[in-house]
XYZ file of C-alpha atoms in Angstrom:
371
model
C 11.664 3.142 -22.664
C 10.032 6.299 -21.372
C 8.795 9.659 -22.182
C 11.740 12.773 -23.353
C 10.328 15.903 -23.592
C 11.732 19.338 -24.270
C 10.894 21.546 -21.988
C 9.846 24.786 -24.691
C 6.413 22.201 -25.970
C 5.151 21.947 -22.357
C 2.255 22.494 -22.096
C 2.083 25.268 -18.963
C 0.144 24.530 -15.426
C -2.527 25.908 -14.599
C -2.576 29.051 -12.489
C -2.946 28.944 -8.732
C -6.007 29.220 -7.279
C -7.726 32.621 -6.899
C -10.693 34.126 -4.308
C -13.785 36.117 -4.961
C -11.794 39.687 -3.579
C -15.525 40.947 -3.693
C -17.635 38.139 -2.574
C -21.435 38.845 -2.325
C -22.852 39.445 0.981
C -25.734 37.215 1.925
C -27.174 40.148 3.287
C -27.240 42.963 0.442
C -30.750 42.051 -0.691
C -32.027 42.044 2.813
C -30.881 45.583 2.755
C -31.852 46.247 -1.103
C -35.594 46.019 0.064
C -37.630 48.550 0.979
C -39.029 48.428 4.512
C -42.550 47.252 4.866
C -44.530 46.502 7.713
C -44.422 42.151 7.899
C -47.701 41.676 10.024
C -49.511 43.791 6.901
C -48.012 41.155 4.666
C -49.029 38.211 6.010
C -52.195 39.463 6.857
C -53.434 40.144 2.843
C -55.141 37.754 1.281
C -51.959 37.712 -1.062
C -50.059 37.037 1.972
C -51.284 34.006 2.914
C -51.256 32.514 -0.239
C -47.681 33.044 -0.568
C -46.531 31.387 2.670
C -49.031 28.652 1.936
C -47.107 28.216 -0.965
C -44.190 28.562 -0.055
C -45.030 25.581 2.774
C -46.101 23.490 0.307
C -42.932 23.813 -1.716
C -40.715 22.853 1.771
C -42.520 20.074 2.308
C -42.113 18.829 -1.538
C -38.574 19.504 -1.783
C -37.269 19.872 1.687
C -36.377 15.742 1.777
C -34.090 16.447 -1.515
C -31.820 19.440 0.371
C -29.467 16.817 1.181
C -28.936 14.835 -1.785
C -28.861 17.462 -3.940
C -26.478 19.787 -1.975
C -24.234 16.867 -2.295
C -24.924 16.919 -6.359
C -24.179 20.271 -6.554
C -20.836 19.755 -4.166
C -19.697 17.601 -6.286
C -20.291 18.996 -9.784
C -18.594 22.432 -8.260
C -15.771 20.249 -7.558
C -15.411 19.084 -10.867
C -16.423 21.350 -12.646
C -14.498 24.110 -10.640
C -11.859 22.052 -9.009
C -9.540 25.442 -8.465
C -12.065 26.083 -5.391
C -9.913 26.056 -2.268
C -12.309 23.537 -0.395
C -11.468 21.275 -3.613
C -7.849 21.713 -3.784
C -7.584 20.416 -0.238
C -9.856 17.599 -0.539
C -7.090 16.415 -3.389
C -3.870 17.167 -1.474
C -5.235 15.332 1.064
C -6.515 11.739 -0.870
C -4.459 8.560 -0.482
C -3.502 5.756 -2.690
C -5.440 3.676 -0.626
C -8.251 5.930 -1.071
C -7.741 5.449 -4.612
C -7.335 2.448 -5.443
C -10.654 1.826 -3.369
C -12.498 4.142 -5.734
C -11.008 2.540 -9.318
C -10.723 -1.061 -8.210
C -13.257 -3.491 -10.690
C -12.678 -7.420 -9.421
C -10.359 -6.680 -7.175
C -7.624 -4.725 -9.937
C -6.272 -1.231 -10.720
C -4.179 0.487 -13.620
C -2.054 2.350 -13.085
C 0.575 5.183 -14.581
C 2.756 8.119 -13.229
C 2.285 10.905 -14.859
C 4.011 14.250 -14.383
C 2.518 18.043 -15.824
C 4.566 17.818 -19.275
C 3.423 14.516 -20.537
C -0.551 15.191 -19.740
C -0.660 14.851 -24.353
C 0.427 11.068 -23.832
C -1.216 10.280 -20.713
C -4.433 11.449 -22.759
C -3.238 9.786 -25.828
C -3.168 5.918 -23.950
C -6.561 7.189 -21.676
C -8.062 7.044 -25.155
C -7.279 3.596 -26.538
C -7.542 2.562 -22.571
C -11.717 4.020 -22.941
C -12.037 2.153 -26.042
C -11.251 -1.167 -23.602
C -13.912 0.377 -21.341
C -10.909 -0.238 -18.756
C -10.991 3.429 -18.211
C -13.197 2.945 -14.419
C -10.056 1.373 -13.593
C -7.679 3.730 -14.149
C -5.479 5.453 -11.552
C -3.087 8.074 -12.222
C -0.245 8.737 -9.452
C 0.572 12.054 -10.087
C 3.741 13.608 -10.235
C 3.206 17.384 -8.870
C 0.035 19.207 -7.754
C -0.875 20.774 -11.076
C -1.275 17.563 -12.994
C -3.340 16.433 -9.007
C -5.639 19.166 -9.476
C -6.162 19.169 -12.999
C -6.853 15.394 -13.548
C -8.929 15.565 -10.556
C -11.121 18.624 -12.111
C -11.805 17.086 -14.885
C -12.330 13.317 -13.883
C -12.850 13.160 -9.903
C -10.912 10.717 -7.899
C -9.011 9.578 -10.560
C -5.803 11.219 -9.128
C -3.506 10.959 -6.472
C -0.209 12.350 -5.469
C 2.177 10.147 -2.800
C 4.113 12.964 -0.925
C 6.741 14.329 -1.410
C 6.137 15.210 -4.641
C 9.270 15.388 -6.953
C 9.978 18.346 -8.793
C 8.137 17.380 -12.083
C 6.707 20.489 -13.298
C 9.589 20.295 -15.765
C 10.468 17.212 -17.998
C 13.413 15.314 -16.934
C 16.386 14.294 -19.550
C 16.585 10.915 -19.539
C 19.542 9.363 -17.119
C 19.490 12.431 -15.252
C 19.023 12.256 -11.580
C 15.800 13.683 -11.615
C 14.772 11.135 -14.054
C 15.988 8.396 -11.950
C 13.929 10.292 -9.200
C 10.951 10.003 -10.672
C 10.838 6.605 -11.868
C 12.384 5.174 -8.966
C 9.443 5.806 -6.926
C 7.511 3.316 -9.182
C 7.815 -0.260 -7.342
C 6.968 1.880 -3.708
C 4.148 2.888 -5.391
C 3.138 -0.601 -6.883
C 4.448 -2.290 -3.732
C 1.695 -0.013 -1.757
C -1.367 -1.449 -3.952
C -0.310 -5.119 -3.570
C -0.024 -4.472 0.343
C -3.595 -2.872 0.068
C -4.655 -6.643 -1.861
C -5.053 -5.447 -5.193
C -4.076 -6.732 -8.554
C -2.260 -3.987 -10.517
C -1.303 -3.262 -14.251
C 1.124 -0.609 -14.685
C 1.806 1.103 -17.864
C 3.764 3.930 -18.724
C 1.699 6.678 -20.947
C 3.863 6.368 -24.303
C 1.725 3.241 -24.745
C -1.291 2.542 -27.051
C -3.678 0.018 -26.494
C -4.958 -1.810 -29.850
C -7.233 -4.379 -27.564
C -7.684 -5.542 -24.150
C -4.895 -6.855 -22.542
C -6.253 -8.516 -19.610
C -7.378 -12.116 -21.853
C -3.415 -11.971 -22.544
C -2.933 -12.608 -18.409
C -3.622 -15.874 -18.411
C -2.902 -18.556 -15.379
C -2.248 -17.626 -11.773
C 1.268 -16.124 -11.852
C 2.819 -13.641 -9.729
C 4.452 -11.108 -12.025
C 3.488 -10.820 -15.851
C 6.159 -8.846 -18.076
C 7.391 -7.956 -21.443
C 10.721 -7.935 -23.551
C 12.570 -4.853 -24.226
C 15.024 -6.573 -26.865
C 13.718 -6.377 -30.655
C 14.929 -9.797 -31.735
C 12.302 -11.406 -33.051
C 11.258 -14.347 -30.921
C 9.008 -17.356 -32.564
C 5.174 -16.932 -32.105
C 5.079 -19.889 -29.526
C 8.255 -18.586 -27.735
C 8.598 -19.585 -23.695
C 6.878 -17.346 -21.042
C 9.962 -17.984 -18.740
C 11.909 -15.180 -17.925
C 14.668 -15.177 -20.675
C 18.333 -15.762 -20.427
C 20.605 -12.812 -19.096
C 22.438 -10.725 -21.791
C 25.575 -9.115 -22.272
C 25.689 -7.575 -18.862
C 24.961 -10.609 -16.596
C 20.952 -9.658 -16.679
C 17.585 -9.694 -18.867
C 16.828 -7.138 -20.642
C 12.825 -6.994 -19.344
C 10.654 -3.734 -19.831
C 9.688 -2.423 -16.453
C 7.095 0.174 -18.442
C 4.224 -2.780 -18.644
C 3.955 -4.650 -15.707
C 0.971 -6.583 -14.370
C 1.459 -7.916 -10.460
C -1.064 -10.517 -8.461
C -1.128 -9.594 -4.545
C 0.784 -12.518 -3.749
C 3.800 -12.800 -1.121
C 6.076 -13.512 -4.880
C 5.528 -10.633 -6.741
C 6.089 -8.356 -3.131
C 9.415 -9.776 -2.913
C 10.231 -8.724 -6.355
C 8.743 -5.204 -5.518
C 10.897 -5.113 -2.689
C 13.708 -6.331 -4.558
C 13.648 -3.672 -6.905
C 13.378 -1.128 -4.167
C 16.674 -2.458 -2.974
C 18.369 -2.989 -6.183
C 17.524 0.714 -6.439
C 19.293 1.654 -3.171
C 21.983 -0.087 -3.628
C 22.462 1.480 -7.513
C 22.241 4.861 -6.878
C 22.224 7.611 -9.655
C 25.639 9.410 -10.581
C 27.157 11.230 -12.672
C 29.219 8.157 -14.128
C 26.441 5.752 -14.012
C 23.629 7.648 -14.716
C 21.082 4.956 -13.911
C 17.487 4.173 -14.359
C 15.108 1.972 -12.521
C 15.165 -0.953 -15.583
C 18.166 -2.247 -15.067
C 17.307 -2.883 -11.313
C 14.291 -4.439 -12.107
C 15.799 -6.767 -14.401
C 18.041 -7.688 -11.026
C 15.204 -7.835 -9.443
C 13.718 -10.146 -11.257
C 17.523 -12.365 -11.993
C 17.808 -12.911 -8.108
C 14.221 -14.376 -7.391
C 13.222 -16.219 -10.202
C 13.468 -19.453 -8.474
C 11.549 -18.471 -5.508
C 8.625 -16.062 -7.768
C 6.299 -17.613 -10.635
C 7.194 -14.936 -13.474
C 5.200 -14.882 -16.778
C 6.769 -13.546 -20.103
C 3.656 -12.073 -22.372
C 3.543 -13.064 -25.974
C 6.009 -10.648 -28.181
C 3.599 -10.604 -30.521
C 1.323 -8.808 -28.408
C 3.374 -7.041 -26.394
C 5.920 -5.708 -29.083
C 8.556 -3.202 -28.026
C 9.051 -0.068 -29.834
C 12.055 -1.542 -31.549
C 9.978 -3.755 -33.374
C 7.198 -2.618 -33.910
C 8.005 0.457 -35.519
C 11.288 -0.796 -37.057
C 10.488 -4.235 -38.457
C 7.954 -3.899 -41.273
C 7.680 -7.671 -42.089
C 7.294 -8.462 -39.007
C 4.614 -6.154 -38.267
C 3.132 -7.763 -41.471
C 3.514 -11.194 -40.016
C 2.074 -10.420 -36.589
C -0.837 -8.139 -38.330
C -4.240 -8.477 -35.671
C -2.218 -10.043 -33.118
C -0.488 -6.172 -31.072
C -2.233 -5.743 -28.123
C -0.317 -2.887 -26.217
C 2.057 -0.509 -28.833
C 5.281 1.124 -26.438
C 6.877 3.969 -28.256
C 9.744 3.402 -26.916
C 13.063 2.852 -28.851
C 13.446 6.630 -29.272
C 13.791 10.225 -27.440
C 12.317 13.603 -28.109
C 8.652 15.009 -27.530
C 8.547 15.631 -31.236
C 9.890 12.596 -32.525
C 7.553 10.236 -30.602
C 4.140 12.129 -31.164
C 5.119 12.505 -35.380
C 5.878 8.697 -34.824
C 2.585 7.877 -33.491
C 1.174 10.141 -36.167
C 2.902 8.314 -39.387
C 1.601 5.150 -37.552
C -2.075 6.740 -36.954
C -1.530 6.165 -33.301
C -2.149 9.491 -32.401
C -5.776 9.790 -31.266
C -6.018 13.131 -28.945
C -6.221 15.551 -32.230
C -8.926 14.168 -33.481
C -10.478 11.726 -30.355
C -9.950 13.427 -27.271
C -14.076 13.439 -26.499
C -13.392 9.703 -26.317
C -10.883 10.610 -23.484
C -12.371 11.118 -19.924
C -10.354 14.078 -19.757
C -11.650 15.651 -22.601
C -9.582 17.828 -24.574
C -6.457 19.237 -22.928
């Protein structure tokens, strides 16, 4: 359902930034020069050429000062984005800010992403770039390290929504600060429809084989998958599906897609609530699924609610476990979720056997490069 890393394999932050202790003065060549008379300067022949020159190059080049100052700015800032001028400009961008700067027709994609699992969120920016869905992209950062290093390397892709949790370490899965983390996920989403955006969410343990946007078809509010691996016939419903064992669905709430419409904010708010009200504890040790599935139990008949195709939208439970089916369904995946199973190791030596795992030899396709 989500990432598990072990803490030894991370990969380690970046150090903070540091200052010049020697910078140069702007003065040390005026001083470096030996003294000579200026009237006898611009008096010579040679003289007069020079500042004639030097006129003509002002009035060539003087117009450009602006725009290319702001080049330069910029390429310092992404090229060197441990400069203190840069570091604030980050700490300081909004969602809103954002979602301005990704948004094509009106939509956003979006993942939370926290220093340890920078591999997978490069892994999924890969297959996202092959979409050339990439512009689109916004990562909501999880800590300041994984702000300012996104941020170097692809400006304004980034964003951090104070406070930030403490994610420089990864979180075991049902502990609190797991529940932490991912139960700031419907503010977050909640924030873009407010702002009038249309909004995918995916978590980073995903792999995109195509596009997925042809799959959202209609006008609904919310568009989801199923979590359960039963296999489901090709031409199955799209209604949300009967509850299970424990008096709700069992719906993934790691691929979402959300219209700005007043349906799906009542399911975001929902969830915030169901959240609230189903605290983490010891003895529960919750996650933000199960609330979503509440979520999405207690408004169905006021919310239009979309279930994808399984058979583009597997989950890892059937996908990966399910060989004739994978056979039967062969050019039909759309969006892989490794999900289904815990452990940094485990899921990347999954994605390997499965040749899903495109940063070792694919990362120039990423727009982060290689990390």
């Amino acid at each position: 359902m989500s990432l598990h890393l072990r803490q030894q394999q991370q990969p380690q932050p970046p150090p903070p930034p540091s200052v010049d202790p020697y910078p140069l003065s702007p003065r040390a060549a005026v001083y470096g020069m030996p003294h000579r008379p200026m009237s006898s300067f611009l008096l010579g022949r040679a003289g007069l050429l020079a500042v004639l020159s030097l006129l003509v190059l002002l009035g060539v080049f003087l117009p450009w000062s602006g725009p290319m100052a702001a080049l330069f700015s910029s390429s310092s800032s992404s090229h060197l984005g441990d400069s203190h001028g840069s570091l604030s400009r980050w700490k300081d961008y909004t969602l809103a800010q954002a979602a301005a700067f990704a948004a094509r027709n009106g939509t956003v994609v979006v993942c939370a992403v926290s220093w340890p699992y920078l591999p997978f969120l490069n892994n999924w920016l890969i297959s996202v770039a092959r979409q050339k869905r990439q512009d689109q992209v916004i990562v909501i950062a999880e800590d300041y390290a994984t702000l300012y290093e996104v941020n170097r390397r692809w400006p304004g892709h980034a964003v951090l929504v104070p406070p930030a949790p403490d994610s420089q370490t990864a979180h075991k899965f049902g502990s609190q600060g797991f529940f932490n983390f991912t139960s700031r996920r419907p503010r977050h989403l909640l924030h873009i429809l407010e702002l009038g955006y249309s909004v995918m969410y995916n978590d980073v343990d995903m792999l995109w084989l195509s596009d997925p946007f042809p799959y959202l078809k209609g006008k609904h509010d919310v568009y989801f998958t199923d979590d359960m691996a039963a296999v489901k016939p090709l031409n199955h419903p799209h209604d949300l599906p009967p509850p299970g064992k424990k008096g709700r669905t069992y719906i993934c709430s790691c691929m979402i897609f959300l219209r700005p419409t007043r349906g799906a904010k009542e399911v975001m708010r929902s969830w915030i609530e169901e959240l609230q009200n189903q605290p983490w504890s010891v003895k529960r040790k919750s996650n933000d699924q199960p609330a979503f599935n509440w979520a999405l139990n207690k408004t169905a008949g006021q919310v239009d609610l979309y279930l994808l195709p399984q058979a583009a939208f597997p989950s890892g439970g059937l996908y990966f476990k399910n060989e004739s089916w994978v056979k039967e369904t062969k050019g039909m995946n759309v969006i892989i979720h490794n999900n289904y199973i815990t452990g940094f190791d485990k899921k990347i030596k999954r994605f390997k056997d499965y040749g899903l795992w495109l940063v070792d030899d694919h990362s120039h396709e990423s727009p982060l490069g290689q990390i």
